[in-house]
Coordinates of C-alpha atoms and ligand atoms in Angstrom, one line a residue:
M14 CA 34.6 -8.6 2.0
H15 CA 34.9 -8.7 5.7
V16 CA 32.2 -9.0 7.6
L17 CA 31.2 -8.4 11.1
I18 CA 29.1 -10.6 13.1
V19 CA 27.6 -9.0 16.1
E20 CA 25.9 -11.8 17.5
D21 CA 26.0 -13.3 21.1
D22 CA 24.8 -16.9 20.4
T23 CA 27.8 -19.2 19.8
R24 CA 26.1 -22.0 17.7
I25 CA 24.4 -19.2 15.0
T26 CA 28.2 -17.4 15.4
S27 CA 30.4 -20.7 14.4
F28 CA 27.3 -21.3 11.6
L29 CA 27.6 -18.0 9.8
V30 CA 31.6 -18.2 10.3
K31 CA 31.8 -21.2 8.4
G32 CA 29.3 -20.5 5.8
L33 CA 30.5 -17.4 5.1
R34 CA 34.0 -18.2 4.9
A35 CA 33.5 -21.2 2.4
E36 CA 31.8 -18.2 0.3
G37 CA 35.2 -16.4 0.1
Y38 CA 34.3 -14.1 3.2
V39 CA 36.7 -12.8 5.8
T40 CA 35.0 -12.9 9.2
T41 CA 35.4 -10.7 12.9
V42 CA 33.2 -11.7 15.5
A43 CA 31.7 -9.9 18.4
G44 CA 29.6 -10.6 21.2
S45 CA 28.1 -7.2 22.2
A46 CA 27.3 -4.1 20.5
E47 CA 30.4 -2.4 23.1
D48 CA 33.0 -5.2 21.7
G49 CA 31.2 -4.5 17.6
R50 CA 32.0 -0.9 18.1
R51 CA 35.4 -1.8 18.6
R52 CA 36.1 -3.7 16.1
M53 CA 34.5 -1.3 14.0
M54 CA 37.3 1.4 15.2
E55 CA 39.8 -1.1 14.9
L56 CA 38.6 -2.7 11.2
E57 CA 37.8 0.9 10.1
E58 CA 38.4 1.1 6.1
D59 CA 38.5 -2.7 5.7
L60 CA 35.1 -3.8 6.9
D61 CA 32.4 -4.2 4.1
L62 CA 29.1 -5.2 6.3
V63 CA 27.9 -5.6 9.5
L64 CA 26.0 -8.4 10.4
L65 CA 23.8 -7.0 13.8
D66 CA 21.3 -9.0 16.1
L67 CA 19.9 -6.8 18.1
G68 CA 19.3 -9.1 21.3
L69 CA 22.6 -9.1 22.9
P70 CA 23.9 -8.7 26.7
G71 CA 24.5 -5.1 28.2
E72 CA 23.3 -2.3 25.0
D73 CA 20.8 -3.6 22.8
G74 CA 22.1 -4.1 19.0
S75 CA 20.2 -1.3 17.7
E76 CA 22.5 1.2 19.9
L77 CA 25.4 0.0 17.5
L78 CA 23.5 1.0 14.5
R79 CA 22.4 3.9 16.0
W80 CA 25.8 4.8 17.0
S81 CA 27.3 4.0 13.3
R82 CA 25.3 6.2 11.5
S83 CA 25.4 9.0 13.9
H84 CA 28.9 9.1 13.3
N85 CA 28.9 8.9 9.5
V86 CA 29.9 5.2 9.4
S87 CA 28.3 4.3 6.2
V88 CA 29.1 0.8 6.1
P89 CA 26.2 -1.2 5.2
F90 CA 24.1 -3.3 7.7
I91 CA 22.2 -6.1 7.8
I92 CA 20.3 -6.7 11.1
L93 CA 19.8 -10.7 11.8
T94 CA 17.2 -10.7 15.0
A95 CA 14.5 -13.3 16.3
R96 CA 12.3 -9.8 16.3
A97 CA 10.2 -10.6 13.7
E98 CA 7.2 -7.9 14.5
V99 CA 6.6 -5.1 11.2
R100 CA 7.3 -2.4 14.0
D101 CA 10.8 -3.9 14.9
K102 CA 11.5 -4.1 11.7
V103 CA 10.3 -0.2 10.4
K104 CA 12.7 0.4 13.4
G105 CA 15.6 -1.1 12.7
L106 CA 15.3 0.0 9.2
D107 CA 14.6 3.6 9.8
A108 CA 17.5 3.4 12.3
G109 CA 19.8 2.9 9.2
A110 CA 19.8 -0.8 8.5
N111 CA 20.1 -1.5 5.0
D112 CA 18.3 -5.2 5.4
Y113 CA 16.3 -6.9 8.2
V114 CA 16.4 -10.6 8.5
T115 CA 14.5 -12.6 10.9
K116 CA 15.6 -15.7 12.7
P117 CA 15.2 -18.9 12.0
F118 CA 16.6 -17.5 8.7
A119 CA 17.9 -19.8 5.3
F120 CA 21.6 -19.2 5.0
E121 CA 21.3 -19.4 1.2
E122 CA 19.2 -16.2 0.7
L123 CA 21.3 -14.0 3.8
L124 CA 24.2 -14.5 1.3
A125 CA 22.2 -13.6 -1.4
R126 CA 20.7 -10.3 0.6
I127 CA 25.0 -10.2 1.3
R128 CA 25.2 -9.6 -2.2
A129 CA 23.0 -7.5 -3.3
I130 CA 24.6 -5.3 -0.5
L131 CA 27.8 -5.2 -1.5
R132 CA 26.7 -5.2 -4.9
A133 CA 24.8 -1.7 -4.4
S134 CA 27.7 0.0 -2.1
D135 CA 30.0 -0.9 -4.8
Q136 CA 28.7 1.7 -7.6
P137 CA 31.8 3.2 -9.3
T138 CA 32.8 6.6 -8.0
A139 CA 35.2 7.6 -10.3
T140 CA 34.7 7.6 -14.3
E141 CA 38.2 5.8 -14.5
L142 CA 40.5 2.8 -13.1
A143 CA 43.8 2.7 -13.9
I144 CA 47.0 0.2 -13.0
G145 CA 50.3 0.5 -14.6
D146 CA 49.6 0.9 -18.1
L147 CA 46.0 -0.9 -17.8
R148 CA 43.2 2.0 -17.8
L149 CA 39.8 1.4 -17.6
D150 CA 37.1 4.1 -18.8
L151 CA 34.1 3.4 -16.5
L152 CA 31.5 5.1 -18.5
S153 CA 32.5 4.1 -22.1
K154 CA 33.0 0.9 -21.2
V155 CA 36.3 0.9 -22.8
A156 CA 39.8 -0.7 -21.8
W157 CA 43.6 -0.2 -23.4
R158 CA 46.7 -1.5 -22.3
A159 CA 49.8 0.3 -23.3
G160 CA 47.9 2.5 -25.3
R161 CA 46.0 0.1 -27.6
R162 CA 42.4 -0.4 -27.1
I163 CA 40.6 -3.4 -26.0
E164 CA 37.7 -5.0 -26.8
L165 CA 36.0 -7.1 -23.7
A166 CA 32.6 -9.1 -23.9
P167 CA 30.7 -8.0 -20.6
R168 CA 31.9 -11.2 -18.3
E169 CA 35.3 -10.1 -19.1
W170 CA 34.8 -6.6 -18.3
A171 CA 32.6 -7.5 -15.2
L172 CA 36.2 -9.5 -14.2
L173 CA 38.6 -6.9 -15.0
E174 CA 36.9 -4.1 -13.1
L175 CA 36.5 -6.3 -10.2
F176 CA 40.5 -7.0 -10.4
M177 CA 41.2 -3.4 -10.9
R178 CA 39.4 -2.5 -7.6
H179 CA 41.0 -4.8 -5.5
P180 CA 44.8 -4.2 -6.8
T181 CA 47.2 -6.5 -5.3
Q182 CA 44.4 -8.6 -3.5
V183 CA 43.9 -12.4 -3.8
L184 CA 40.5 -13.3 -5.0
S185 CA 39.2 -16.5 -4.6
R186 CA 37.4 -18.4 -7.1
S187 CA 34.0 -18.4 -5.5
Q188 CA 34.7 -14.3 -4.5
I189 CA 35.0 -13.9 -8.2
L190 CA 32.1 -16.0 -9.3
S191 CA 29.7 -14.5 -6.6
R192 CA 30.5 -11.3 -7.9
V193 CA 30.9 -11.4 -11.7
W194 CA 28.4 -14.3 -12.4
D195 CA 24.9 -15.6 -11.5
Y196 CA 24.1 -16.9 -8.5
S197 CA 22.6 -19.8 -10.5
F198 CA 26.3 -20.8 -11.3
D199 CA 27.5 -24.4 -9.7
P200 CA 30.3 -23.4 -7.2
G201 CA 32.4 -26.6 -9.1
S202 CA 32.3 -24.7 -12.2
N203 CA 36.0 -24.0 -13.7
V204 CA 33.7 -20.3 -15.9
V205 CA 36.3 -18.9 -13.3
D206 CA 39.3 -20.3 -14.7
V207 CA 38.6 -19.8 -18.1
Y208 CA 37.3 -16.3 -18.1
V209 CA 40.8 -15.5 -16.4
G210 CA 42.1 -17.2 -19.2
Y211 CA 40.1 -15.0 -21.7
L212 CA 40.9 -11.8 -20.1
R213 CA 44.7 -12.8 -20.1
R214 CA 44.8 -13.5 -23.5
K215 CA 43.3 -10.1 -23.6
I216 CA 45.2 -8.1 -21.6
N217 CA 48.7 -9.4 -22.1
V218 CA 50.8 -7.4 -24.6
P219 CA 54.1 -9.4 -25.9
G220 CA 57.1 -8.2 -24.1
L221 CA 55.2 -6.3 -21.4
P222 CA 54.5 -8.1 -18.0
P223 CA 51.7 -10.3 -17.2
L224 CA 49.1 -8.3 -14.5
I225 CA 47.0 -11.3 -13.6
Q226 CA 49.0 -13.8 -11.1
T227 CA 47.5 -16.9 -10.4
V228 CA 48.2 -17.9 -6.6
R229 CA 48.3 -21.5 -6.2
G230 CA 45.1 -22.9 -4.0
A231 CA 44.0 -19.2 -3.0
G232 CA 43.0 -17.8 -6.9
Y233 CA 44.0 -15.2 -8.8
R234 CA 45.9 -11.7 -8.3
L235 CA 46.2 -8.8 -10.0
A236 CA 49.3 -7.0 -9.4
P237 CA 50.6 -3.9 -10.9
P238 CA 54.4 -4.5 -12.7
Ligands
CA25 CA1 21.1 -12.7 20.9

């Protein structure tokens, strides 16, 4: 998950970068709306979310939001600003922001709002996902490998769906934890490793190559054979 931070206060920027990285997000920083626009054009589809300050040197942050929406860029925006007036919030949301957080903010709450938005924008558009001989029917919630039906518990399903939506991408434990489990889980928990183990036992077929690889020190990856 790649987050663009458009913010001119370097103290806030470094706090956000540090905190988001610890949660497994990739971050890019822009110090002005103009810089933000350039970064958005560079990142294109790779960008998952924008955190947008409004009070920026040069153009107001809202101009970047307006530009994005008028160019049909649908990446979610969270406005992160000191402007706490109701009319500012209404203006920001009406301009196409997905959420509005005022400074000072609690980082935990910001993280929860980011997760909520990413969940909402990650709804399935296809009815089936397939990688190699592994197939997921998203409507009936049934998986097959090499024609063999696989019964999965809800968490195993969510975990496999996450891997299938990010083929070949290394997913960190904290990324997996935040996408598949409730936020109340202790980040030091080994629940991810345990469930990857369950999943491997179910989707591995003797004689066929394993699909889920462990990437030492980084996480796990689903790779097509
Ligand atoms: Ca500012």
